[in-house]
Amino acid sequence: MQTRYRYAFNRFMIGDRYLRIRDGWLFRKTTTVPYNRVQHVDTEQGPILRRFGLTTIAIHTAVGEHKIESLDTAEAERVTALIAERVAAAKEDL
């Protein structure tokens, strides 16, 4: 049930210069993370997520951690690689 909730009410958008994460159902929160502020990107998968083939992506900045939760593991790998590619390109532009 929680996974269906997360999928229905959590969205993310990968732009050219930033990543936007929208979270919440009743109280919505939108976070915009410029790629040049990202320090590193991790994936997390506990035993329950692993059982259902899901993964969470954690994007670390100096301010804190931002998460894209409960993605299909294959999709999470593609998204992580794309974010890492955009972060590297943003760091080269500096």
mmCIF file of N, CA and C in Angstrom:
data_model
loop_
_atom_site.group_PDB
_atom_site.id
_atom_site.type_symbol
_atom_site.label_atom_id
_atom_site.label_comp_id
_atom_site.label_asym_id
_atom_site.label_seq_id
_atom_site.Cartn_x
_atom_site.Cartn_y
_atom_site.Cartn_z
ATOM 1 N N MET A 1 0.823 -1.200 0.000
ATOM 2 C CA MET A 1 0.000 0.000 0.000
ATOM 3 C C MET A 1 0.866 1.263 0.000
ATOM 4 N N GLN A 2 1.889 1.250 0.835
ATOM 5 C CA GLN A 2 2.741 2.432 0.925
ATOM 6 C C GLN A 2 3.441 2.691 -0.418
ATOM 7 N N THR A 3 3.848 1.634 -1.105
ATOM 8 C CA THR A 3 4.513 1.806 -2.393
ATOM 9 C C THR A 3 3.570 2.421 -3.412
ATOM 10 N N ARG A 4 2.322 1.978 -3.441
ATOM 11 C CA ARG A 4 1.355 2.581 -4.354
ATOM 12 C C ARG A 4 1.175 4.060 -4.038
ATOM 13 N N TYR A 5 1.116 4.392 -2.754
ATOM 14 C CA TYR A 5 0.985 5.795 -2.340
ATOM 15 C C TYR A 5 2.175 6.596 -2.855
ATOM 16 N N ARG A 6 3.370 6.083 -2.600
ATOM 17 C CA ARG A 6 4.573 6.807 -3.010
ATOM 18 C C ARG A 6 4.600 7.005 -4.520
ATOM 19 N N TYR A 7 4.245 5.981 -5.261
ATOM 20 C CA TYR A 7 4.264 6.083 -6.716
ATOM 21 C C TYR A 7 3.231 7.096 -7.209
ATOM 22 N N ALA A 8 2.077 7.114 -6.579
ATOM 23 C CA ALA A 8 0.997 7.996 -7.023
ATOM 24 C C ALA A 8 1.263 9.463 -6.704
ATOM 25 N N PHE A 9 1.977 9.747 -5.625
ATOM 26 C CA PHE A 9 2.096 11.132 -5.172
ATOM 27 C C PHE A 9 3.515 11.687 -5.189
ATOM 28 N N ASN A 10 4.472 10.923 -5.623
ATOM 29 C CA ASN A 10 5.843 11.406 -5.732
ATOM 30 C C ASN A 10 6.239 11.438 -7.196
ATOM 31 N N ARG A 11 6.781 12.547 -7.628
ATOM 32 C CA ARG A 11 7.204 12.714 -9.013
ATOM 33 C C ARG A 11 8.587 13.364 -9.029
ATOM 34 N N PHE A 12 9.293 13.157 -10.125
ATOM 35 C CA PHE A 12 10.566 13.849 -10.309
ATOM 36 C C PHE A 12 10.723 14.193 -11.779
ATOM 37 N N MET A 13 11.514 15.243 -12.038
ATOM 38 C CA MET A 13 11.788 15.679 -13.394
ATOM 39 C C MET A 13 13.280 15.949 -13.523
ATOM 40 N N ILE A 14 13.882 15.387 -14.532
ATOM 41 C CA ILE A 14 15.303 15.595 -14.772
ATOM 42 C C ILE A 14 15.430 16.626 -15.888
ATOM 43 N N GLY A 15 15.837 17.835 -15.513
ATOM 44 C CA GLY A 15 16.008 18.906 -16.485
ATOM 45 C C GLY A 15 17.446 18.998 -16.958
ATOM 46 N N ASP A 16 17.739 20.014 -17.747
ATOM 47 C CA ASP A 16 19.099 20.209 -18.246
ATOM 48 C C ASP A 16 20.041 20.733 -17.167
ATOM 49 N N ARG A 17 19.526 21.597 -16.291
ATOM 50 C CA ARG A 17 20.370 22.222 -15.271
ATOM 51 C C ARG A 17 19.987 21.887 -13.843
ATOM 52 N N TYR A 18 18.853 21.224 -13.661
ATOM 53 C CA TYR A 18 18.409 20.925 -12.301
ATOM 54 C C TYR A 18 17.520 19.689 -12.272
ATOM 55 N N LEU A 19 17.366 19.167 -11.071
ATOM 56 C CA LEU A 19 16.476 18.047 -10.786
ATOM 57 C C LEU A 19 15.355 18.585 -9.914
ATOM 58 N N ARG A 20 14.118 18.270 -10.266
ATOM 59 C CA ARG A 20 12.976 18.728 -9.471
ATOM 60 C C ARG A 20 12.254 17.506 -8.908
ATOM 61 N N ILE A 21 12.013 17.529 -7.581
ATOM 62 C CA ILE A 21 11.338 16.427 -6.898
ATOM 63 C C ILE A 21 10.080 16.968 -6.248
ATOM 64 N N ARG A 22 8.942 16.347 -6.547
ATOM 65 C CA ARG A 22 7.671 16.734 -5.920
ATOM 66 C C ARG A 22 7.214 15.581 -5.040
ATOM 67 N N ASP A 23 6.817 15.910 -3.820
ATOM 68 C CA ASP A 23 6.469 14.900 -2.833
ATOM 69 C C ASP A 23 5.213 15.320 -2.092
ATOM 70 N N GLY A 24 4.405 14.360 -1.708
ATOM 71 C CA GLY A 24 3.262 14.642 -0.850
ATOM 72 C C GLY A 24 1.923 14.510 -1.538
ATOM 73 N N TRP A 25 0.906 14.349 -0.720
ATOM 74 C CA TRP A 25 -0.461 14.210 -1.204
ATOM 75 C C TRP A 25 -1.293 15.390 -0.716
ATOM 76 N N LEU A 26 -1.467 15.499 0.572
ATOM 77 C CA LEU A 26 -2.242 16.597 1.135
ATOM 78 C C LEU A 26 -1.402 17.877 1.172
ATOM 79 N N PHE A 27 -0.185 17.742 1.675
ATOM 80 C CA PHE A 27 0.756 18.863 1.706
ATOM 81 C C PHE A 27 1.870 18.544 0.722
ATOM 82 N N ARG A 28 1.892 19.253 -0.386
ATOM 83 C CA ARG A 28 2.886 18.987 -1.418
ATOM 84 C C ARG A 28 4.121 19.841 -1.210
ATOM 85 N N LYS A 29 5.257 19.235 -1.499
ATOM 86 C CA LYS A 29 6.534 19.927 -1.391
ATOM 87 C C LYS A 29 7.284 19.705 -2.698
ATOM 88 N N THR A 30 7.799 20.777 -3.266
ATOM 89 C CA THR A 30 8.605 20.680 -4.478
ATOM 90 C C THR A 30 10.005 21.170 -4.157
ATOM 91 N N THR A 31 10.999 20.359 -4.495
ATOM 92 C CA THR A 31 12.393 20.693 -4.250
ATOM 93 C C THR A 31 13.119 20.748 -5.582
ATOM 94 N N THR A 32 13.864 21.819 -5.807
ATOM 95 C CA THR A 32 14.668 21.961 -7.015
ATOM 96 C C THR A 32 16.134 21.907 -6.614
ATOM 97 N N VAL A 33 16.873 20.986 -7.218
ATOM 98 C CA VAL A 33 18.280 20.781 -6.884
ATOM 99 C C VAL A 33 19.115 21.041 -8.141
ATOM 100 N N PRO A 34 19.892 22.146 -8.170
ATOM 101 C CA PRO A 34 20.783 22.385 -9.311
ATOM 102 C C PRO A 34 21.893 21.323 -9.331
ATOM 103 N N TYR A 35 22.234 20.835 -10.503
ATOM 104 C CA TYR A 35 23.241 19.774 -10.602
ATOM 105 C C TYR A 35 24.600 20.199 -10.070
ATOM 106 N N ASN A 36 24.943 21.485 -10.187
ATOM 107 C CA ASN A 36 26.249 21.920 -9.694
ATOM 108 C C ASN A 36 26.327 21.945 -8.169
ATOM 109 N N ARG A 37 25.212 21.710 -7.484
ATOM 110 C CA ARG A 37 25.198 21.640 -6.018
ATOM 111 C C ARG A 37 25.232 20.200 -5.494
ATOM 112 N N VAL A 38 25.101 19.237 -6.385
ATOM 113 C CA VAL A 38 25.073 17.830 -5.974
ATOM 114 C C VAL A 38 26.486 17.359 -5.665
ATOM 115 N N GLN A 39 26.659 16.738 -4.480
ATOM 116 C CA GLN A 39 27.958 16.198 -4.090
ATOM 117 C C GLN A 39 28.114 14.752 -4.541
ATOM 118 N N HIS A 40 27.101 13.937 -4.292
ATOM 119 C CA HIS A 40 27.107 12.564 -4.790
ATOM 120 C C HIS A 40 25.695 11.986 -4.769
ATOM 121 N N VAL A 41 25.547 10.859 -5.465
ATOM 122 C CA VAL A 41 24.249 10.196 -5.598
ATOM 123 C C VAL A 41 24.414 8.744 -5.158
ATOM 124 N N ASP A 42 23.522 8.286 -4.278
ATOM 125 C CA ASP A 42 23.536 6.907 -3.780
ATOM 126 C C ASP A 42 22.214 6.236 -4.091
ATOM 127 N N THR A 43 22.225 4.910 -4.038
ATOM 128 C CA THR A 43 20.976 4.158 -4.068
ATOM 129 C C THR A 43 20.855 3.392 -2.762
ATOM 130 N N GLU A 44 19.632 3.255 -2.284
ATOM 131 C CA GLU A 44 19.359 2.554 -1.033
ATOM 132 C C GLU A 44 18.311 1.483 -1.299
ATOM 133 N N GLN A 45 18.502 0.321 -0.651
ATOM 134 C CA GLN A 45 17.550 -0.764 -0.844
ATOM 135 C C GLN A 45 17.583 -1.657 0.390
ATOM 136 N N GLY A 46 16.588 -1.493 1.257
ATOM 137 C CA GLY A 46 16.456 -2.354 2.421
ATOM 138 C C GLY A 46 15.823 -3.679 2.031
ATOM 139 N N PRO A 47 15.623 -4.567 3.000
ATOM 140 C CA PRO A 47 15.082 -5.893 2.690
ATOM 141 C C PRO A 47 13.670 -5.868 2.103
ATOM 142 N N ILE A 48 12.834 -4.959 2.536
ATOM 143 C CA ILE A 48 11.462 -4.908 2.020
ATOM 144 C C ILE A 48 11.454 -4.381 0.590
ATOM 145 N N LEU A 49 12.200 -3.303 0.343
ATOM 146 C CA LEU A 49 12.286 -2.790 -1.027
ATOM 147 C C LEU A 49 12.898 -3.836 -1.957
ATOM 148 N N ARG A 50 13.941 -4.527 -1.467
ATOM 149 C CA ARG A 50 14.591 -5.557 -2.276
ATOM 150 C C ARG A 50 13.607 -6.657 -2.649
ATOM 151 N N ARG A 51 12.757 -7.044 -1.706
ATOM 152 C CA ARG A 51 11.758 -8.101 -1.943
ATOM 153 C C ARG A 51 10.823 -7.732 -3.095
ATOM 154 N N PHE A 52 10.501 -6.449 -3.215
ATOM 155 C CA PHE A 52 9.587 -5.993 -4.261
ATOM 156 C C PHE A 52 10.305 -5.409 -5.484
ATOM 157 N N GLY A 53 11.638 -5.502 -5.513
ATOM 158 C CA GLY A 53 12.400 -5.016 -6.660
ATOM 159 C C GLY A 53 12.423 -3.509 -6.786
ATOM 160 N N LEU A 54 12.417 -2.817 -5.643
ATOM 161 C CA LEU A 54 12.388 -1.354 -5.638
ATOM 162 C C LEU A 54 13.670 -0.788 -5.038
ATOM 163 N N THR A 55 13.987 0.437 -5.401
ATOM 164 C CA THR A 55 15.190 1.117 -4.928
ATOM 165 C C THR A 55 14.872 2.587 -4.698
ATOM 166 N N THR A 56 15.556 3.196 -3.722
ATOM 167 C CA THR A 56 15.442 4.629 -3.454
ATOM 168 C C THR A 56 16.748 5.303 -3.868
ATOM 169 N N ILE A 57 16.646 6.437 -4.537
ATOM 170 C CA ILE A 57 17.819 7.223 -4.926
ATOM 171 C C ILE A 57 17.965 8.366 -3.928
ATOM 172 N N ALA A 58 19.172 8.539 -3.391
ATOM 173 C CA ALA A 58 19.464 9.637 -2.469
ATOM 174 C C ALA A 58 20.446 10.590 -3.147
ATOM 175 N N ILE A 59 20.049 11.853 -3.257
ATOM 176 C CA ILE A 59 20.882 12.891 -3.863
ATOM 177 C C ILE A 59 21.405 13.760 -2.728
ATOM 178 N N HIS A 60 22.730 13.792 -2.561
ATOM 179 C CA HIS A 60 23.339 14.515 -1.444
ATOM 180 C C HIS A 60 23.866 15.872 -1.902
ATOM 181 N N THR A 61 23.524 16.913 -1.130
ATOM 182 C CA THR A 61 24.046 18.259 -1.353
ATOM 183 C C THR A 61 24.606 18.755 -0.025
ATOM 184 N N ALA A 62 25.193 19.942 -0.026
ATOM 185 C CA ALA A 62 25.695 20.517 1.218
ATOM 186 C C ALA A 62 24.558 20.788 2.201
ATOM 187 N N VAL A 63 23.373 21.052 1.686
ATOM 188 C CA VAL A 63 22.212 21.358 2.527
ATOM 189 C C VAL A 63 21.645 20.107 3.175
ATOM 190 N N GLY A 64 21.707 18.981 2.484
ATOM 191 C CA GLY A 64 21.138 17.756 3.028
ATOM 192 C C GLY A 64 20.945 16.700 1.957
ATOM 193 N N GLU A 65 19.995 15.830 2.230
ATOM 194 C CA GLU A 65 19.730 14.699 1.346
ATOM 195 C C GLU A 65 18.323 14.812 0.774
ATOM 196 N N HIS A 66 18.195 14.550 -0.510
ATOM 197 C CA HIS A 66 16.903 14.569 -1.185
ATOM 198 C C HIS A 66 16.697 13.186 -1.780
ATOM 199 N N LYS A 67 15.472 12.650 -1.666
ATOM 200 C CA LYS A 67 15.239 11.273 -2.088
ATOM 201 C C LYS A 67 14.167 11.161 -3.157
ATOM 202 N N ILE A 68 14.403 10.239 -4.071
ATOM 203 C CA ILE A 68 13.394 9.772 -5.016
ATOM 204 C C ILE A 68 13.124 8.340 -4.579
ATOM 205 N N GLU A 69 11.952 8.101 -4.040
ATOM 206 C CA GLU A 69 11.698 6.830 -3.371
ATOM 207 C C GLU A 69 10.934 5.827 -4.221
ATOM 208 N N SER A 70 11.213 4.566 -3.934
ATOM 209 C CA SER A 70 10.456 3.409 -4.436
ATOM 210 C C SER A 70 10.359 3.333 -5.953
ATOM 211 N N LEU A 71 11.513 3.428 -6.607
ATOM 212 C CA LEU A 71 11.560 3.232 -8.059
ATOM 213 C C LEU A 71 11.888 1.774 -8.362
ATOM 214 N N ASP A 72 11.435 1.295 -9.505
ATOM 215 C CA ASP A 72 11.852 -0.010 -9.990
ATOM 216 C C ASP A 72 13.381 0.000 -10.073
ATOM 217 N N THR A 73 14.034 -1.093 -9.677
ATOM 218 C CA THR A 73 15.490 -1.118 -9.590
ATOM 219 C C THR A 73 16.162 -0.783 -10.923
ATOM 220 N N ALA A 74 15.671 -1.307 -12.020
ATOM 221 C CA ALA A 74 16.260 -1.005 -13.335
ATOM 222 C C ALA A 74 16.104 0.478 -13.673
ATOM 223 N N GLU A 75 14.939 1.038 -13.378
ATOM 224 C CA GLU A 75 14.717 2.467 -13.627
ATOM 225 C C GLU A 75 15.616 3.309 -12.726
ATOM 226 N N ALA A 76 15.785 2.894 -11.472
ATOM 227 C CA ALA A 76 16.642 3.625 -10.536
ATOM 228 C C ALA A 76 18.080 3.660 -11.037
ATOM 229 N N GLU A 77 18.554 2.565 -11.616
ATOM 230 C CA GLU A 77 19.911 2.538 -12.162
ATOM 231 C C GLU A 77 20.044 3.504 -13.339
ATOM 232 N N ARG A 78 19.049 3.527 -14.214
ATOM 233 C CA ARG A 78 19.078 4.458 -15.358
ATOM 234 C C ARG A 78 19.031 5.911 -14.886
ATOM 235 N N VAL A 79 18.159 6.197 -13.918
ATOM 236 C CA VAL A 79 18.020 7.568 -13.411
ATOM 237 C C VAL A 79 19.293 8.002 -12.698
ATOM 238 N N THR A 80 19.883 7.114 -11.895
ATOM 239 C CA THR A 80 21.128 7.433 -11.192
ATOM 240 C C THR A 80 22.239 7.752 -12.187
ATOM 241 N N ALA A 81 22.362 6.949 -13.229
ATOM 242 C CA ALA A 81 23.389 7.192 -14.250
ATOM 243 C C ALA A 81 23.153 8.520 -14.965
ATOM 244 N N LEU A 82 21.908 8.830 -15.278
ATOM 245 C CA LEU A 82 21.585 10.090 -15.951
ATOM 246 C C LEU A 82 21.889 11.289 -15.050
ATOM 247 N N ILE A 83 21.526 11.196 -13.768
ATOM 248 C CA ILE A 83 21.822 12.288 -12.833
ATOM 249 C C ILE A 83 23.332 12.465 -12.704
ATOM 250 N N ALA A 84 24.082 11.361 -12.570
ATOM 251 C CA ALA A 84 25.542 11.445 -12.451
ATOM 252 C C ALA A 84 26.152 12.089 -13.695
ATOM 253 N N GLU A 85 25.613 11.761 -14.862
ATOM 254 C CA GLU A 85 26.082 12.361 -16.112
ATOM 255 C C GLU A 85 25.822 13.869 -16.126
ATOM 256 N N ARG A 86 24.638 14.280 -15.713
ATOM 257 C CA ARG A 86 24.296 15.711 -15.689
ATOM 258 C C ARG A 86 25.136 16.458 -14.646
ATOM 259 N N VAL A 87 25.397 15.809 -13.502
ATOM 260 C CA VAL A 87 26.229 16.432 -12.462
ATOM 261 C C VAL A 87 27.640 16.645 -13.000
ATOM 262 N N ALA A 88 28.208 15.640 -13.657
ATOM 263 C CA ALA A 88 29.557 15.762 -14.217
ATOM 264 C C ALA A 88 29.616 16.881 -15.254
ATOM 265 N N ALA A 89 28.609 16.981 -16.101
ATOM 266 C CA ALA A 89 28.572 18.046 -17.110
ATOM 267 C C ALA A 89 28.467 19.419 -16.451
ATOM 268 N N ALA A 90 27.677 19.529 -15.392
ATOM 269 C CA ALA A 90 27.519 20.812 -14.687
ATOM 270 C C ALA A 90 28.821 21.219 -14.009
ATOM 271 N N LYS A 91 29.561 20.253 -13.475
ATOM 272 C CA LYS A 91 30.834 20.560 -12.808
ATOM 273 C C LYS A 91 31.876 21.001 -13.833
ATOM 274 N N GLU A 92 31.827 20.445 -15.050
ATOM 275 C CA GLU A 92 32.760 20.851 -16.107
ATOM 276 C C GLU A 92 32.513 22.285 -16.550
ATOM 277 N N ASP A 93 31.250 22.709 -16.507
ATOM 278 C CA ASP A 93 30.901 24.064 -16.937
ATOM 279 C C ASP A 93 31.396 25.133 -15.976
ATOM 280 N N LEU A 94 31.741 24.745 -14.750
ATOM 281 C CA LEU A 94 32.202 25.743 -13.775
ATOM 282 C C LEU A 94 33.577 26.164 -14.075
#
